């Protein structure tokens, strides 16, 4: 299975989700079963490592962020099984270049995998780029909860698929 996380710049939220999910998949013994990448709908940071603030917040939780930014392109709809957006603007920007309905069907919001966020109707991961370090901790908290739910879904999909 191949999963792509998508935000705007691909240096804060989606690299955090990529690093957190890969870390948790390893802990769950699923590291060989799922490939994880991230991308941004904007191209300003292509080739750059994650924002230093995102890296140090993740490192404090024992999680390495090792991606290099890439821009989201239409071909990603073919390369990935599940494409997970951080906010509704990311979703809208990807829908605008989706080649067909099956491609749109691969799109989700990250916090749809967090039952408490669904219950609260609070489904976006806010952009931390222009704020302080607290925003990066909040992103990590949201991403960790949603990735736990995502791993539970991956497990049940794998069980159902044999
Ligand atoms: P991200 O945050 O979408 O979580 O990576 C941003 C990083 C950079 C910019 C915007 C958002 N930017 O405009 O450069």
PDB file of C-alpha atoms in Angstrom, residues 66-141:
ATOM      1  CA  UNK A  66      13.945  13.038   6.570  1.00  0.00           C
ATOM      2  CA  UNK A  67      11.881  14.071   3.538  1.00  0.00           C
ATOM      3  CA  UNK A  68      12.796  16.529   0.775  1.00  0.00           C
ATOM      4  CA  UNK A  69       9.943  18.709  -0.448  1.00  0.00           C
ATOM      5  CA  UNK A  70       8.243  17.796  -3.719  1.00  0.00           C
ATOM      6  CA  UNK A  71       5.268  19.376  -5.448  1.00  0.00           C
ATOM      7  CA  UNK A  72       1.985  17.492  -5.742  1.00  0.00           C
ATOM      8  CA  UNK A  73       1.282  16.647  -9.409  1.00  0.00           C
ATOM      9  CA  UNK A  74      -1.526  14.804 -11.213  1.00  0.00           C
ATOM     10  CA  UNK A  75       0.645  11.668 -11.637  1.00  0.00           C
ATOM     11  CA  UNK A  76       0.564  11.185  -7.857  1.00  0.00           C
ATOM     12  CA  UNK A  77      -3.077  10.124  -8.244  1.00  0.00           C
ATOM     13  CA  UNK A  78      -1.801   7.044 -10.109  1.00  0.00           C
ATOM     14  CA  UNK A  79       1.177   6.345  -7.830  1.00  0.00           C
ATOM     15  CA  UNK A  80      -0.660   6.303  -4.481  1.00  0.00           C
ATOM     16  CA  UNK A  81      -3.604   4.343  -3.056  1.00  0.00           C
ATOM     17  CA  UNK A  82      -4.508   6.924  -0.433  1.00  0.00           C
ATOM     18  CA  UNK A  83      -3.844  10.692  -0.568  1.00  0.00           C
ATOM     19  CA  UNK A  84      -4.279  12.441   2.770  1.00  0.00           C
ATOM     20  CA  UNK A  85      -4.700  16.237   2.985  1.00  0.00           C
ATOM     21  CA  UNK A  86      -4.054  18.410   6.035  1.00  0.00           C
ATOM     22  CA  UNK A  87      -6.780  20.988   5.319  1.00  0.00           C
ATOM     23  CA  UNK A  88      -9.712  21.691   2.999  1.00  0.00           C
ATOM     24  CA  UNK A  89      -7.721  24.044   0.799  1.00  0.00           C
ATOM     25  CA  UNK A  90      -5.239  21.213   0.080  1.00  0.00           C
ATOM     26  CA  UNK A  91      -8.220  19.003  -0.835  1.00  0.00           C
ATOM     27  CA  UNK A  92      -9.706  21.621  -3.149  1.00  0.00           C
ATOM     28  CA  UNK A  93      -6.340  22.238  -4.856  1.00  0.00           C
ATOM     29  CA  UNK A  94      -5.891  18.504  -5.520  1.00  0.00           C
ATOM     30  CA  UNK A  95      -9.493  18.010  -6.683  1.00  0.00           C
ATOM     31  CA  UNK A  96      -8.908  20.762  -9.229  1.00  0.00           C
ATOM     32  CA  UNK A  97      -6.289  18.615 -11.006  1.00  0.00           C
ATOM     33  CA  UNK A  98      -7.837  15.164 -10.403  1.00  0.00           C
ATOM     34  CA  UNK A  99      -8.009  13.385 -13.786  1.00  0.00           C
ATOM     35  CA  UNK A 100     -11.158  11.338 -12.992  1.00  0.00           C
ATOM     36  CA  UNK A 101     -13.619  10.372 -10.241  1.00  0.00           C
ATOM     37  CA  UNK A 102     -11.593   7.332  -9.125  1.00  0.00           C
ATOM     38  CA  UNK A 103      -8.672   9.674  -8.406  1.00  0.00           C
ATOM     39  CA  UNK A 104     -10.864  11.945  -6.288  1.00  0.00           C
ATOM     40  CA  UNK A 105     -11.974   8.851  -4.381  1.00  0.00           C
ATOM     41  CA  UNK A 106      -8.418   8.462  -3.044  1.00  0.00           C
ATOM     42  CA  UNK A 107      -8.581  11.811  -1.216  1.00  0.00           C
ATOM     43  CA  UNK A 108      -9.135  12.115   2.541  1.00  0.00           C
ATOM     44  CA  UNK A 109      -8.562  14.672   5.302  1.00  0.00           C
ATOM     45  CA  UNK A 110      -6.026  13.416   7.872  1.00  0.00           C
ATOM     46  CA  UNK A 111      -8.242  14.072  10.880  1.00  0.00           C
ATOM     47  CA  UNK A 112     -11.027  11.899   9.415  1.00  0.00           C
ATOM     48  CA  UNK A 113      -8.943   9.085  10.943  1.00  0.00           C
ATOM     49  CA  UNK A 114      -9.228  10.608  14.463  1.00  0.00           C
ATOM     50  CA  UNK A 115     -12.658   9.726  15.923  1.00  0.00           C
ATOM     51  CA  UNK A 116     -12.521  12.591  18.456  1.00  0.00           C
ATOM     52  CA  UNK A 117     -11.823  15.133  15.706  1.00  0.00           C
ATOM     53  CA  UNK A 118     -14.711  13.721  13.669  1.00  0.00           C
ATOM     54  CA  UNK A 119     -17.017  13.958  16.672  1.00  0.00           C
ATOM     55  CA  UNK A 120     -15.944  17.575  17.267  1.00  0.00           C
ATOM     56  CA  UNK A 121     -16.295  18.431  13.565  1.00  0.00           C
ATOM     57  CA  UNK A 122     -12.715  19.728  13.739  1.00  0.00           C
ATOM     58  CA  UNK A 123     -11.099  18.145  10.689  1.00  0.00           C
ATOM     59  CA  UNK A 124      -8.257  20.473   9.685  1.00  0.00           C
ATOM     60  CA  UNK A 125      -4.590  20.586  10.750  1.00  0.00           C
ATOM     61  CA  UNK A 126      -3.854  24.348  10.896  1.00  0.00           C
ATOM     62  CA  UNK A 127      -0.756  25.671   9.133  1.00  0.00           C
ATOM     63  CA  UNK A 128       1.938  26.333  11.812  1.00  0.00           C
ATOM     64  CA  UNK A 129       4.382  28.103   9.456  1.00  0.00           C
ATOM     65  CA  UNK A 130       3.741  31.720  10.516  1.00  0.00           C
ATOM     66  CA  UNK A 131       3.164  30.975  14.219  1.00  0.00           C
ATOM     67  CA  UNK A 132       5.238  29.957  17.234  1.00  0.00           C
ATOM     68  CA  UNK A 133       6.559  26.635  18.481  1.00  0.00           C
ATOM     69  CA  UNK A 134       3.238  25.794  20.163  1.00  0.00           C
ATOM     70  CA  UNK A 135       1.712  25.342  16.706  1.00  0.00           C
ATOM     71  CA  UNK A 136       4.229  22.613  15.893  1.00  0.00           C
ATOM     72  CA  UNK A 137       3.377  20.733  19.117  1.00  0.00           C
ATOM     73  CA  UNK A 138      -0.317  20.978  18.231  1.00  0.00           C
ATOM     74  CA  UNK A 139       0.397  19.621  14.735  1.00  0.00           C
ATOM     75  CA  UNK A 140       2.280  16.668  16.245  1.00  0.00           C
ATOM     76  CA  UNK A 141      -0.540  15.921  18.699  1.00  0.00           C
TER      77      UNK A 141
END
